[in-house]
Amino acid sequence: MFAQLSERRMHWIRWILTGGWLLIIASLFYDPWTSALTTADHPWSPLRLSNQCIEVQGECLAEQPYALGTTLFWGAIVPAAIFILLVFGHELWRRICPLSFLSQIPRALGWQRQFKRENKKTGKVRYELAKVDRNSWLGRNYAYVQFSWLFIGLCGRILFFNGDRLMLGGWLLFTVAMAITVGYLYGGKSWCQYFCPMAPVQSIYGEPGGLLASKAHTSEELITQSMCRTVLPDGKEQSACVACQNPCIDIDAERTYWNSLNQPETAFLRYGYVGLVIGYFVYYYLYAGNWNYYFSGVWSRQTDQLNSLLSPGFYLFDQAINIPKIVAVPLVLGACTAIAYGAGRWLEKRIKAHNRQQQNSLNIDIIRHRIFTVCTFAIFNFFFIFAGRPLIQLLPLAVQYLYDIGLVTLSTLWLYKTWRRSADLYSRENLANRFRKQLEKLQVNVSQFLEGRTLSDLNTHEVYVLAKVLPGFTREKRHQAYKGVVREALEEGYVNYSSSLEVLQQMRQELGITDDEHRLVLEELGIEDPALLNPDRQRTLENQIRLTGYRKSLERLLLLQQKQASFNTFEPTSLQDSAAIRSLRRQYSITPQEEEWILSGFSDETSSIKKAEFLLAQLPELIDCYRALNQPILQEHKAVLTLLQENISHKKELIVRSVLQTLEQLQSAPASLPLAQSLQQASPTVLSELLEQEHWDDRLPAEIRQCLTEPGEKPLSCSLELSPETILPYLEVLLQDQNPMVQAAALYMLTQLAPQRSQTIGINYGHQFNSHLVQYTLDHFLAWQSTSTKNPPLTEFPDLEKVVYLFNSDFFHRMQSETLIALAERAEVRTYNKGDVITEAGDTCRELLLLIEGDANVHYQTETGVRIEQLHPGQTLDELEVLAHSKSENTIIADSRSTRILAISVDQFDDLLDHDPDFARRVLELESRQLQRFVRSVQVF
């Protein structure tokens, strides 16, 4: 709601509010005027003193006219902050908070602590803005630090500065000084993120979002909620984020909430805050012996507050308890905090246990979220029973009722809205919004289906439904849109290579994207932008915003330099040492590696060349791996090797194709020829196949085509004398592949070459394998090792064996891995002796049969007699009859001493066809080709 208010307007609002706040602080030290409004004989002031006896520990307090500074601060400003947080969200509070504004004074003046960084190779010196290290003690424990400040502040209110104007003024000035000091010591909003005692309160009331707060994850704006921003001379706003915290509440409060939901400090803050607030207000009763002491507001004007520090801290049943107030206050607040935290954890465990007993579908995250929601709702209303009440009671009764009804109504609406939220719903909305953007990029015409609505008007479910029913939204476009979502999610750190499969699972189900298609997308993205999958590259939404802010600032600066110099072209590197760019580096904490990456992106040509060079550097390793697997000592495991080698060949094809696309973009640029020469020398075989199959003649300049088709200077050679020790590292690399079939096959080859090494991997790293197939293979190997000293044959790994033979078959070749694994689980291996009948003419075809070992003869009954055709391993038997559920027209007889058949029940096969549309499509394509071959063979006869 308030996120879209211009920064320029908010800047003036902050000045006004901060000025008013500083004026109140000044009034705490000198205010000879407002006390006149509180005299008992004032004719109209509602704040005038009454003759009512306010008892404290059985004695009436003597009152004198008082200045209004403390009364306004505690009675209006503090309650207003809580109200703003719950109703309008942190996005308003953070943009108007005076302390947050004052903490940015050092940044505005350019006086911030910096670290000196010197490049030992070049001797260049650069300065980086100091930030709190997330791995430091403060970075790990800041939540407890902030809660401790809040605890000290509330104890201090009761003991020192509730009514003592000078003490309150001193405390507030100390807090201002601390905020400015932190602003000097650390960049960004480090005061707000790591020190401010109001931060826990903001989290409790402002997360996952205020009643009227905007949703950052569905916003089309680049600058969301209370993000740090700056105003350019032309009036446009630009992010000034330096990624001082990750995740950042200022960018997306709900994202921060779900990320921290299960962290131990979150439960402590949520439950502990409830106890702290209850303890704070209850103590007034425990101290005075009545509620009138609090509701009269006399505590905010007690000038002798310091004199009561050593007086009795409790007064119960008309009896003072001689525990000093300075001890009683932290004792009560600490005990209430501990009790509330313990009660909250106990209640949470009981509800979770009850949920498990009742076998409800609620997961533990939703249970904890809803407990937190109820706690916030309850403590908000409890807080406003007391907060500001001394002033509210001065208003007419009707206004008081309206005030109470309004608070309960707003908090109930907040409860209703927040109760329905979940991490899954947030993720679905987030991904749907990303997918909506990809649909817009593809420029799919959807207006005719939306009856006047736009894509942005569709809810989460409608977006996915639309994608399924759009006539022009082909499978290729769906793949392209999903690829765009994955790229964006990887760039922002929303997912990484390992987590993407699980996080994006719901979206794949909505779009009909299989796990294998997801892995293919990752492979393609790894080829197109290798840095995306680099685990050493820090990728977070905050970091992405920081780098984008620097890039835009740099672009603007270079554009201004270009206009001033009146030249048409410019080089970013020529201005690297200018004072303006050094200032930008410090402001955004840019490292040399980040600057090099950003500068390379200024030129599309330079960026493309670097990407192509990186890809070409990967080819030799893949080729070496391929050759290492092509050794005579491994040939007895040819079926398994074929699976591994084809995976490597597929990656080589992706790289070569990507480099060819780069050459197509570069055309006749000077860098094209060296790249073409490097490509031709690195992988001439794959290159020639792609050039022939994909018709690149019309897409590349003649000079480049000639270079790519010329024979290399050195003939290709492959050493056939590699030792097992040389081959092992390549297999261990393949063991890290994301394809479970490749992992299991590599593990099997390791068991053949180095059983002890395989055993070590299984014992130490076996828990890291998530695939059932890999775990199954590993368990069988460890069981074999315990009973035998020989290397286990492939038949000892039934599931892997079935997957390998399915992969090598003509019918299932290059089928997606998850489909092959599912088929293998449904399949059964049968053994026949020579002469045994496998199927007989006239039998109903109830199984799809795959010959995996030995030979078999098919006896065809023709008009001229019986024609015999021999089948070899890898061929399927009577697949057309199986798919048609018809009777077999031929007799198949085993023709070797041991003929092994892989049988898949037609019911299981049909079930897989029903649940896997991609598999059904592939089967249809395969059968179409089979029919075409059959028709051609008939025509020959």
Coordinates of N, CA and C in Angstrom, one line a residue, residues 9 114 136 340 376-377 382 462 512 792:
R9 N 8.7 12.0 -1.6 CA 7.6 12.4 -0.7 C 7.9 11.9 0.7
Q114 N 35.3 1.8 6.5 CA 35.6 1.0 5.3 C 36.8 0.1 5.6
S136 N 29.6 -14.1 12.0 CA 30.2 -13.6 13.2 C 29.2 -13.9 14.4
A340 N 6.3 -17.9 29.6 CA 5.5 -17.9 28.3 C 6.3 -18.7 27.2
T376 N 0.2 -13.5 18.2 CA 0.2 -12.1 17.8 C -1.1 -11.4 17.9
F377 N -2.2 -12.1 17.5 CA -3.5 -11.5 17.7 C -3.9 -11.3 19.1
F382 N -4.3 -7.6 23.8 CA -4.0 -7.4 25.2 C -3.2 -6.1 25.4
E462 N -5.4 -20.1 -11.7 CA -5.8 -19.8 -13.0 C -4.7 -19.7 -14.0
G512 N 2.8 -30.2 -15.8 CA 3.1 -31.5 -16.5 C 4.6 -31.6 -16.8
P792 N 31.0 -58.2 -7.6 CA 29.6 -58.6 -7.8 C 29.3 -58.4 -9.3

